[in-house]
Amino acid sequence: MSDQSAVVKAAPKGIYVAGEWRDASGGGSFAVEDPGTGKPLCEVADGQADDARSALDAAVDAQADWAATPPRERAEILRRAWQLMTDRADDLALLMTLEMGKSRAESKSEVTYAAEFFRWFSEEAVRIEGRYAQNPAGGSRLLTMKQPVGPCLLITPWNFPLAMGTRKIGPAIAAGCTMIVKPAQLTPLSMLQLTDVLAEAGLPPGVLNVVPSSSAAKTVGPLMSDPRLRKVSFTGSTPVGKSLMEQASKNLLRVSMELGGNAPFLVFGDADIDAAVEGAVVAKMRNNGESCVAANRFHVAGEVAVEFTARLAERLGAMKVGHGAEEGTQVGPLIDADQRDKVGELVDDAVGKGARVVTGGSAVEGDGYFFTPTVLSNVPREARILTEEVFGPVAPVTAFGSEEEALALANNTEFGLVAYVFTQDLRRALRVAEGLQTGMVGLNTGLVSNAAAPFGGVKASGFGREGGTEGIEEYLSTKYVAVSLS
Ligand code: ADP
């Protein structure tokens, strides 16, 4: 307990502008809750539109010097921040568990994953290149250079409180952009703690400004029409993403959108079933299913559906549910009562339409927002759970006949973030990977997230890529200089 109160006490609770912590204008605050107990952890400054404007003022003031800072210096700051996060992983993980719910082991892997974006982009910062070419007609030369896009607004969700931030902050720092971060209301503490880490790593004042708030639209909305802002990068729900796109159009902002998913998990008759079950546990249960890349629906070849379902149910049914900070917990609570109730509603809808509960199926009574890991079989096509993002530990299984049918089922969604495919047939694997309307495919694996790879979607899952060599491009503009030699 003392560890727990110590990490909460140590975390900053204010608004961070121009290198200083301050109270919200008006002095208000909002409560951050532990979803494992339903009880408040602490109060955090409730940023207002005035605070967001001060944050943009600071970002604008810092932009020119930051863009002129040698790439190697920007890289070293990121590298030091990676080291500090690695050294402090236990405390960062505990803080994350307390505000978000996931088990300490899962929080620890998120800290590693989140820090990895800093290490990766420290290596990218020194590889921002242009080109010098001959005019095909001869005579003149064509010179291109990459420059930072300018001050950015970065809006992050609650499900990965650090990693969704570092995959934006890392490339922005590497590219030479300044920024305002608006962390999720439900989980601001990890981001506030990270802010201190970046300051300690040597990030100059004004480069990163952080404005927690309980009223996102009112607080950051005015920034969207301020011509000094040049980019918005958002991770969250598709409706909010669409609204931000509309606002961004008025100011013609550069936009990156990482929105909802509805990932299909395809198991073909020729799959290695051990690998498919293992992959399914990861794709479904990582982050308790509260992930845009979580497998949302399992489409399994008829000949292996019974075996796959039974083995998946055995694995999920054996997982230990509990407070994320307790030793041995594998499945923590959902983020809040609304999320727990929505998961219950989708399960009830499927069961009402004829699905069978193989394991789990209900919320856990008592404090906190727990839901038992659940496997549903014989899920009818009209069940809402097959088309809506469940964001919880529920695996609905349906059987398919042919490869064409599997692909059609997989693509039958407005979303297009990721799909998982299990098959041992190389030709089928590539055929299906090419046919899937998604930005990412997990081929015989349930985990695609990797700082070195381009993460992102198509269709209603958004556009833009985070991580990989693509990630920094989101924060760079290309300038072309026509050079006359005569
Ligand atoms: P989720 O369902 O994951 O909470 P949201 O899209 O509601 O997803 O929220 C993701 C992030 O976007 C959070 O930081 C939230 O505060 C912020 N947000 C929500 N609505 C708006 C808005 N209208 N303008 C700007 N940010 C918003």
Tab-separated table of N, CA, C and O in Angstrom, residues 10-89:
chain	number	residue	atom	x	y	z
A	10	ALA	N	3.927	11.116	-5.595
A	10	ALA	CA	5.074	11.677	-6.320
A	10	ALA	C	4.701	12.239	-7.692
A	10	ALA	O	5.399	13.105	-8.223
A	11	ALA	N	3.608	11.766	-8.277
A	11	ALA	CA	3.268	12.204	-9.636
A	11	ALA	C	2.833	13.668	-9.629
A	11	ALA	O	2.076	14.082	-8.749
A	12	PRO	N	3.298	14.450	-10.620
A	12	PRO	CA	2.825	15.839	-10.723
A	12	PRO	C	1.307	15.851	-10.960
A	12	PRO	O	0.765	14.908	-11.537
A	13	LYS	N	0.642	16.924	-10.526
A	13	LYS	CA	-0.817	16.980	-10.671
A	13	LYS	C	-1.263	18.251	-11.398
A	13	LYS	O	-2.449	18.574	-11.402
A	14	GLY	N	-0.294	18.995	-11.937
A	14	GLY	CA	-0.628	20.312	-12.487
A	14	GLY	C	-0.668	20.348	-14.005
A	14	GLY	O	-0.742	19.325	-14.686
A	15	ILE	N	-0.605	21.578	-14.489
A	15	ILE	CA	-0.548	21.850	-15.925
A	15	ILE	C	0.895	22.269	-16.193
A	15	ILE	O	1.476	23.023	-15.404
A	16	TYR	N	1.451	21.801	-17.293
A	16	TYR	CA	2.864	22.053	-17.560
A	16	TYR	C	2.985	22.976	-18.770
A	16	TYR	O	2.638	22.574	-19.892
A	17	VAL	N	3.435	24.195	-18.513
A	17	VAL	CA	3.549	25.181	-19.596
A	17	VAL	C	4.906	25.877	-19.487
A	17	VAL	O	5.286	26.320	-18.392
A	18	ALA	N	5.606	25.962	-20.594
A	18	ALA	CA	6.894	26.666	-20.666
A	18	ALA	C	7.870	26.192	-19.583
A	18	ALA	O	8.592	26.980	-18.980
A	19	GLY	N	7.849	24.889	-19.313
A	19	GLY	CA	8.815	24.325	-18.372
A	19	GLY	C	8.446	24.469	-16.912
A	19	GLY	O	9.252	24.182	-16.042
A	20	GLU	N	7.208	24.903	-16.623
A	20	GLU	CA	6.807	25.062	-15.218
A	20	GLU	C	5.452	24.443	-14.939
A	20	GLU	O	4.557	24.475	-15.789
A	21	TRP	N	5.335	23.908	-13.728
A	21	TRP	CA	4.039	23.367	-13.291
A	21	TRP	C	3.212	24.500	-12.707
A	21	TRP	O	3.720	25.332	-11.959
A	22	ARG	N	1.933	24.504	-13.064
A	22	ARG	CA	1.047	25.538	-12.511
A	22	ARG	C	-0.359	24.965	-12.283
A	22	ARG	O	-0.687	23.891	-12.806
A	23	ASP	N	-1.162	25.710	-11.521
A	23	ASP	CA	-2.557	25.324	-11.312
A	23	ASP	C	-3.373	25.701	-12.541
A	23	ASP	O	-2.940	26.527	-13.345
A	24	ALA	N	-4.560	25.141	-12.621
A	24	ALA	CA	-5.448	25.507	-13.726
A	24	ALA	C	-5.932	26.938	-13.525
A	24	ALA	O	-6.090	27.389	-12.389
A	25	SER	N	-6.184	27.634	-14.632
A	25	SER	CA	-6.762	28.970	-14.469
A	25	SER	C	-8.157	28.750	-13.883
A	25	SER	O	-8.906	27.900	-14.350
A	26	GLY	N	-8.472	29.482	-12.822
A	26	GLY	CA	-9.729	29.234	-12.108
A	26	GLY	C	-9.532	28.274	-10.942
A	26	GLY	O	-10.381	28.157	-10.071
A	27	GLY	N	-8.384	27.576	-10.921
A	27	GLY	CA	-8.031	26.752	-9.762
A	27	GLY	C	-8.763	25.418	-9.631
A	27	GLY	O	-8.623	24.733	-8.626
A	28	GLY	N	-9.522	25.024	-10.646
A	28	GLY	CA	-10.309	23.784	-10.539
A	28	GLY	C	-9.474	22.528	-10.680
A	28	GLY	O	-8.319	22.562	-11.122
A	29	SER	N	-10.077	21.407	-10.264
A	29	SER	CA	-9.398	20.114	-10.413
A	29	SER	C	-10.452	19.037	-10.661
A	29	SER	O	-11.642	19.265	-10.469
A	30	PHE	N	-9.999	17.876	-11.122
A	30	PHE	CA	-10.913	16.734	-11.272
A	30	PHE	C	-10.265	15.505	-10.646
A	30	PHE	O	-9.032	15.458	-10.473
A	31	ALA	N	-11.109	14.529	-10.303
A	31	ALA	CA	-10.611	13.345	-9.602
A	31	ALA	C	-10.157	12.272	-10.576
A	31	ALA	O	-10.754	12.085	-11.634
A	32	VAL	N	-9.069	11.579	-10.218
A	32	VAL	CA	-8.631	10.395	-10.965
A	32	VAL	C	-8.924	9.196	-10.064
A	32	VAL	O	-8.615	9.204	-8.869
A	33	GLU	N	-9.538	8.160	-10.673
A	33	GLU	CA	-10.038	7.023	-9.900
A	33	GLU	C	-9.236	5.757	-10.187
A	33	GLU	O	-8.697	5.593	-11.280
A	34	ASP	N	-9.177	4.876	-9.214
A	34	ASP	CA	-8.610	3.530	-9.414
A	34	ASP	C	-9.758	2.617	-9.859
A	34	ASP	O	-10.664	2.339	-9.073
A	35	PRO	N	-9.729	2.137	-11.116
A	35	PRO	CA	-10.855	1.313	-11.587
A	35	PRO	C	-10.919	-0.057	-10.899
A	35	PRO	O	-11.925	-0.754	-11.000
A	36	GLY	N	-9.839	-0.409	-10.188
A	36	GLY	CA	-9.837	-1.684	-9.464
A	36	GLY	C	-10.589	-1.593	-8.140
A	36	GLY	O	-10.940	-2.625	-7.547
A	37	THR	N	-10.826	-0.357	-7.653
A	37	THR	CA	-11.566	-0.192	-6.397
A	37	THR	C	-12.766	0.726	-6.568
A	37	THR	O	-13.671	0.728	-5.749
A	38	GLY	N	-12.747	1.520	-7.644
A	38	GLY	CA	-13.793	2.524	-7.834
A	38	GLY	C	-13.606	3.734	-6.930
A	38	GLY	O	-14.472	4.605	-6.862
A	39	LYS	N	-12.445	3.808	-6.252
A	39	LYS	CA	-12.219	4.922	-5.304
A	39	LYS	C	-11.240	5.936	-5.905
A	39	LYS	O	-10.371	5.585	-6.700
A	40	PRO	N	-11.380	7.214	-5.492
A	40	PRO	CA	-10.471	8.234	-6.033
A	40	PRO	C	-9.040	8.045	-5.562
A	40	PRO	O	-8.794	7.608	-4.428
A	41	LEU	N	-8.095	8.383	-6.462
A	41	LEU	CA	-6.669	8.309	-6.118
A	41	LEU	C	-6.146	9.685	-5.722
A	41	LEU	O	-5.356	9.818	-4.793
A	42	CYS	N	-6.550	10.705	-6.479
A	42	CYS	CA	-6.061	12.070	-6.245
A	42	CYS	C	-6.820	13.024	-7.148
A	42	CYS	O	-7.667	12.597	-7.926
A	43	GLU	N	-6.496	14.304	-7.022
A	43	GLU	CA	-7.082	15.340	-7.878
A	43	GLU	C	-5.993	15.874	-8.813
A	43	GLU	O	-4.831	15.981	-8.418
A	44	VAL	N	-6.409	16.218	-10.036
A	44	VAL	CA	-5.481	16.768	-11.028
A	44	VAL	C	-6.051	18.098	-11.542
A	44	VAL	O	-7.279	18.228	-11.679
A	45	ALA	N	-5.160	19.048	-11.829
A	45	ALA	CA	-5.590	20.374	-12.314
A	45	ALA	C	-6.466	20.226	-13.559
A	45	ALA	O	-6.122	19.486	-14.481
A	46	ASP	N	-7.575	20.945	-13.553
A	46	ASP	CA	-8.531	20.840	-14.655
A	46	ASP	C	-8.303	21.977	-15.653
A	46	ASP	O	-8.843	23.082	-15.498
A	47	GLY	N	-7.508	21.697	-16.679
A	47	GLY	CA	-7.122	22.728	-17.648
A	47	GLY	C	-8.319	23.320	-18.368
A	47	GLY	O	-9.286	22.625	-18.677
A	48	GLN	N	-8.231	24.626	-18.634
A	48	GLN	CA	-9.290	25.361	-19.325
A	48	GLN	C	-8.733	25.901	-20.645
A	48	GLN	O	-7.543	25.787	-20.912
A	49	ALA	N	-9.612	26.537	-21.428
A	49	ALA	CA	-9.183	27.089	-22.719
A	49	ALA	C	-8.010	28.074	-22.544
A	49	ALA	O	-7.090	28.088	-23.368
A	50	ASP	N	-8.025	28.854	-21.455
A	50	ASP	CA	-6.922	29.812	-21.228
A	50	ASP	C	-5.590	29.078	-21.054
A	50	ASP	O	-4.540	29.556	-21.495
A	51	ASP	N	-5.653	27.933	-20.364
A	51	ASP	CA	-4.420	27.157	-20.150
A	51	ASP	C	-3.913	26.592	-21.474
A	51	ASP	O	-2.707	26.571	-21.731
A	52	ALA	N	-4.855	26.126	-22.295
A	52	ALA	CA	-4.452	25.581	-23.594
A	52	ALA	C	-3.825	26.684	-24.442
A	52	ALA	O	-2.833	26.459	-25.142
A	53	ARG	N	-4.403	27.887	-24.354
A	53	ARG	CA	-3.835	28.991	-25.143
A	53	ARG	C	-2.426	29.321	-24.648
A	53	ARG	O	-1.507	29.525	-25.456
A	54	SER	N	-2.228	29.350	-23.321
A	54	SER	CA	-0.863	29.608	-22.809
A	54	SER	C	0.092	28.528	-23.282
A	54	SER	O	1.264	28.803	-23.567
A	55	ALA	N	-0.397	27.294	-23.331
A	55	ALA	CA	0.449	26.186	-23.783
A	55	ALA	C	0.851	26.388	-25.236
A	55	ALA	O	2.011	26.176	-25.619
A	56	LEU	N	-0.101	26.839	-26.057
A	56	LEU	CA	0.233	27.091	-27.466
A	56	LEU	C	1.198	28.278	-27.575
A	56	LEU	O	2.150	28.235	-28.366
A	57	ASP	N	0.974	29.314	-26.762
A	57	ASP	CA	1.914	30.455	-26.764
A	57	ASP	C	3.338	29.946	-26.512
A	57	ASP	O	4.284	30.327	-27.205
A	58	ALA	N	3.466	29.078	-25.498
A	58	ALA	CA	4.797	28.561	-25.139
A	58	ALA	C	5.375	27.721	-26.274
A	58	ALA	O	6.570	27.819	-26.598
A	59	ALA	N	4.528	26.901	-26.896
A	59	ALA	CA	5.003	26.043	-27.998
A	59	ALA	C	5.455	26.898	-29.180
A	59	ALA	O	6.473	26.616	-29.815
A	60	VAL	N	4.696	27.952	-29.464
A	60	VAL	CA	5.047	28.835	-30.586
A	60	VAL	C	6.369	29.559	-30.285
A	60	VAL	O	7.260	29.631	-31.138
A	61	ASP	N	6.510	30.046	-29.041
A	61	ASP	CA	7.749	30.752	-28.671
A	61	ASP	C	8.973	29.844	-28.799
A	61	ASP	O	10.063	30.298	-29.135
A	62	ALA	N	8.795	28.569	-28.475
A	62	ALA	CA	9.941	27.652	-28.460
A	62	ALA	C	10.260	27.070	-29.839
A	62	ALA	O	11.330	26.488	-30.034
A	63	GLN	N	9.336	27.202	-30.798
A	63	GLN	CA	9.450	26.450	-32.055
A	63	GLN	C	10.742	26.730	-32.844
A	63	GLN	O	11.427	25.800	-33.267
A	64	ALA	N	11.082	28.002	-33.043
A	64	ALA	CA	12.219	28.304	-33.924
A	64	ALA	C	13.535	27.764	-33.348
A	64	ALA	O	14.317	27.114	-34.052
A	65	ASP	N	13.755	27.979	-32.045
A	65	ASP	CA	15.004	27.497	-31.440
A	65	ASP	C	15.062	25.981	-31.450
A	65	ASP	O	16.123	25.385	-31.649
A	66	TRP	N	13.891	25.376	-31.224
A	66	TRP	CA	13.872	23.907	-31.171
A	66	TRP	C	14.162	23.310	-32.549
A	66	TRP	O	14.912	22.355	-32.686
A	67	ALA	N	13.596	23.928	-33.579
A	67	ALA	CA	13.835	23.434	-34.948
A	67	ALA	C	15.314	23.577	-35.297
A	67	ALA	O	15.858	22.792	-36.081
A	68	ALA	N	15.986	24.591	-34.691
A	68	ALA	CA	17.397	24.830	-35.005
A	68	ALA	C	18.334	24.025	-34.108
A	68	ALA	O	19.556	24.061	-34.294
A	69	THR	N	17.790	23.337	-33.126
A	69	THR	CA	18.629	22.525	-32.233
A	69	THR	C	19.208	21.352	-33.022
A	69	THR	O	18.474	20.690	-33.757
A	70	PRO	N	20.500	21.094	-32.890
A	70	PRO	CA	21.086	19.998	-33.682
A	70	PRO	C	20.349	18.677	-33.460
A	70	PRO	O	20.009	18.343	-32.317
A	71	PRO	N	20.106	17.947	-34.524
A	71	PRO	CA	19.410	16.658	-34.415
A	71	PRO	C	20.052	15.746	-33.369
A	71	PRO	O	19.347	15.045	-32.638
A	72	ARG	N	21.371	15.767	-33.286
A	72	ARG	CA	22.037	14.890	-32.317
A	72	ARG	C	21.612	15.260	-30.891
A	72	ARG	O	21.407	14.393	-30.052
A	73	GLU	N	21.447	16.555	-30.616
A	73	GLU	CA	20.990	16.962	-29.271
A	73	GLU	C	19.570	16.476	-29.012
A	73	GLU	O	19.249	16.013	-27.919
A	74	ARG	N	18.707	16.615	-30.011
A	74	ARG	CA	17.322	16.136	-29.841
A	74	ARG	C	17.333	14.626	-29.601
A	74	ARG	O	16.608	14.096	-28.762
A	75	ALA	N	18.204	13.946	-30.355
A	75	ALA	CA	18.310	12.488	-30.219
A	75	ALA	C	18.771	12.093	-28.818
A	75	ALA	O	18.234	11.165	-28.205
A	76	GLU	N	19.769	12.820	-28.303
A	76	GLU	CA	20.315	12.461	-26.979
A	76	GLU	C	19.286	12.652	-25.875
A	76	GLU	O	19.254	11.910	-24.899
A	77	ILE	N	18.429	13.662	-26.027
A	77	ILE	CA	17.362	13.876	-25.035
A	77	ILE	C	16.424	12.659	-25.036
A	77	ILE	O	16.059	12.122	-23.990
A	78	LEU	N	16.051	12.219	-26.236
A	78	LEU	CA	15.153	11.051	-26.328
A	78	LEU	C	15.822	9.812	-25.756
A	78	LEU	O	15.193	9.007	-25.061
A	79	ARG	N	17.094	9.663	-26.058
A	79	ARG	CA	17.823	8.489	-25.574
A	79	ARG	C	17.905	8.510	-24.030
A	79	ARG	O	17.716	7.490	-23.375
A	80	ARG	N	18.159	9.686	-23.466
A	80	ARG	CA	18.191	9.783	-21.995
A	80	ARG	C	16.804	9.490	-21.413
A	80	ARG	O	16.683	8.847	-20.381
A	81	ALA	N	15.771	9.963	-22.088
A	81	ALA	CA	14.407	9.710	-21.586
A	81	ALA	C	14.109	8.207	-21.632
A	81	ALA	O	13.480	7.658	-20.717
A	82	TRP	N	14.575	7.523	-22.688
A	82	TRP	CA	14.416	6.061	-22.765
A	82	TRP	C	15.098	5.398	-21.564
A	82	TRP	O	14.534	4.526	-20.909
A	83	GLN	N	16.312	5.883	-21.270
A	83	GLN	CA	17.067	5.287	-20.157
A	83	GLN	C	16.354	5.538	-18.823
A	83	GLN	O	16.228	4.629	-17.995
A	84	LEU	N	15.874	6.747	-18.609
A	84	LEU	CA	15.194	7.075	-17.350
A	84	LEU	C	13.916	6.242	-17.198
A	84	LEU	O	13.599	5.747	-16.108
A	85	MET	N	13.173	6.095	-18.297
A	85	MET	CA	11.944	5.276	-18.233
A	85	MET	C	12.297	3.831	-17.898
A	85	MET	O	11.597	3.166	-17.132
A	86	THR	N	13.379	3.350	-18.494
A	86	THR	CA	13.801	1.967	-18.256
A	86	THR	C	14.215	1.792	-16.800
A	86	THR	O	13.826	0.825	-16.137
A	87	ASP	N	14.972	2.771	-16.273
A	87	ASP	CA	15.417	2.697	-14.871
A	87	ASP	C	14.234	2.755	-13.906
A	87	ASP	O	14.278	2.186	-12.826
A	88	ARG	N	13.196	3.503	-14.288
A	88	ARG	CA	12.064	3.721	-13.364
A	88	ARG	C	10.833	2.924	-13.752
A	88	ARG	O	9.698	3.281	-13.395
A	89	ALA	N	11.043	1.866	-14.515
A	89	ALA	CA	9.902	1.127	-15.076
A	89	ALA	C	8.946	0.624	-13.991
A	89	ALA	O	7.722	0.642	-14.181
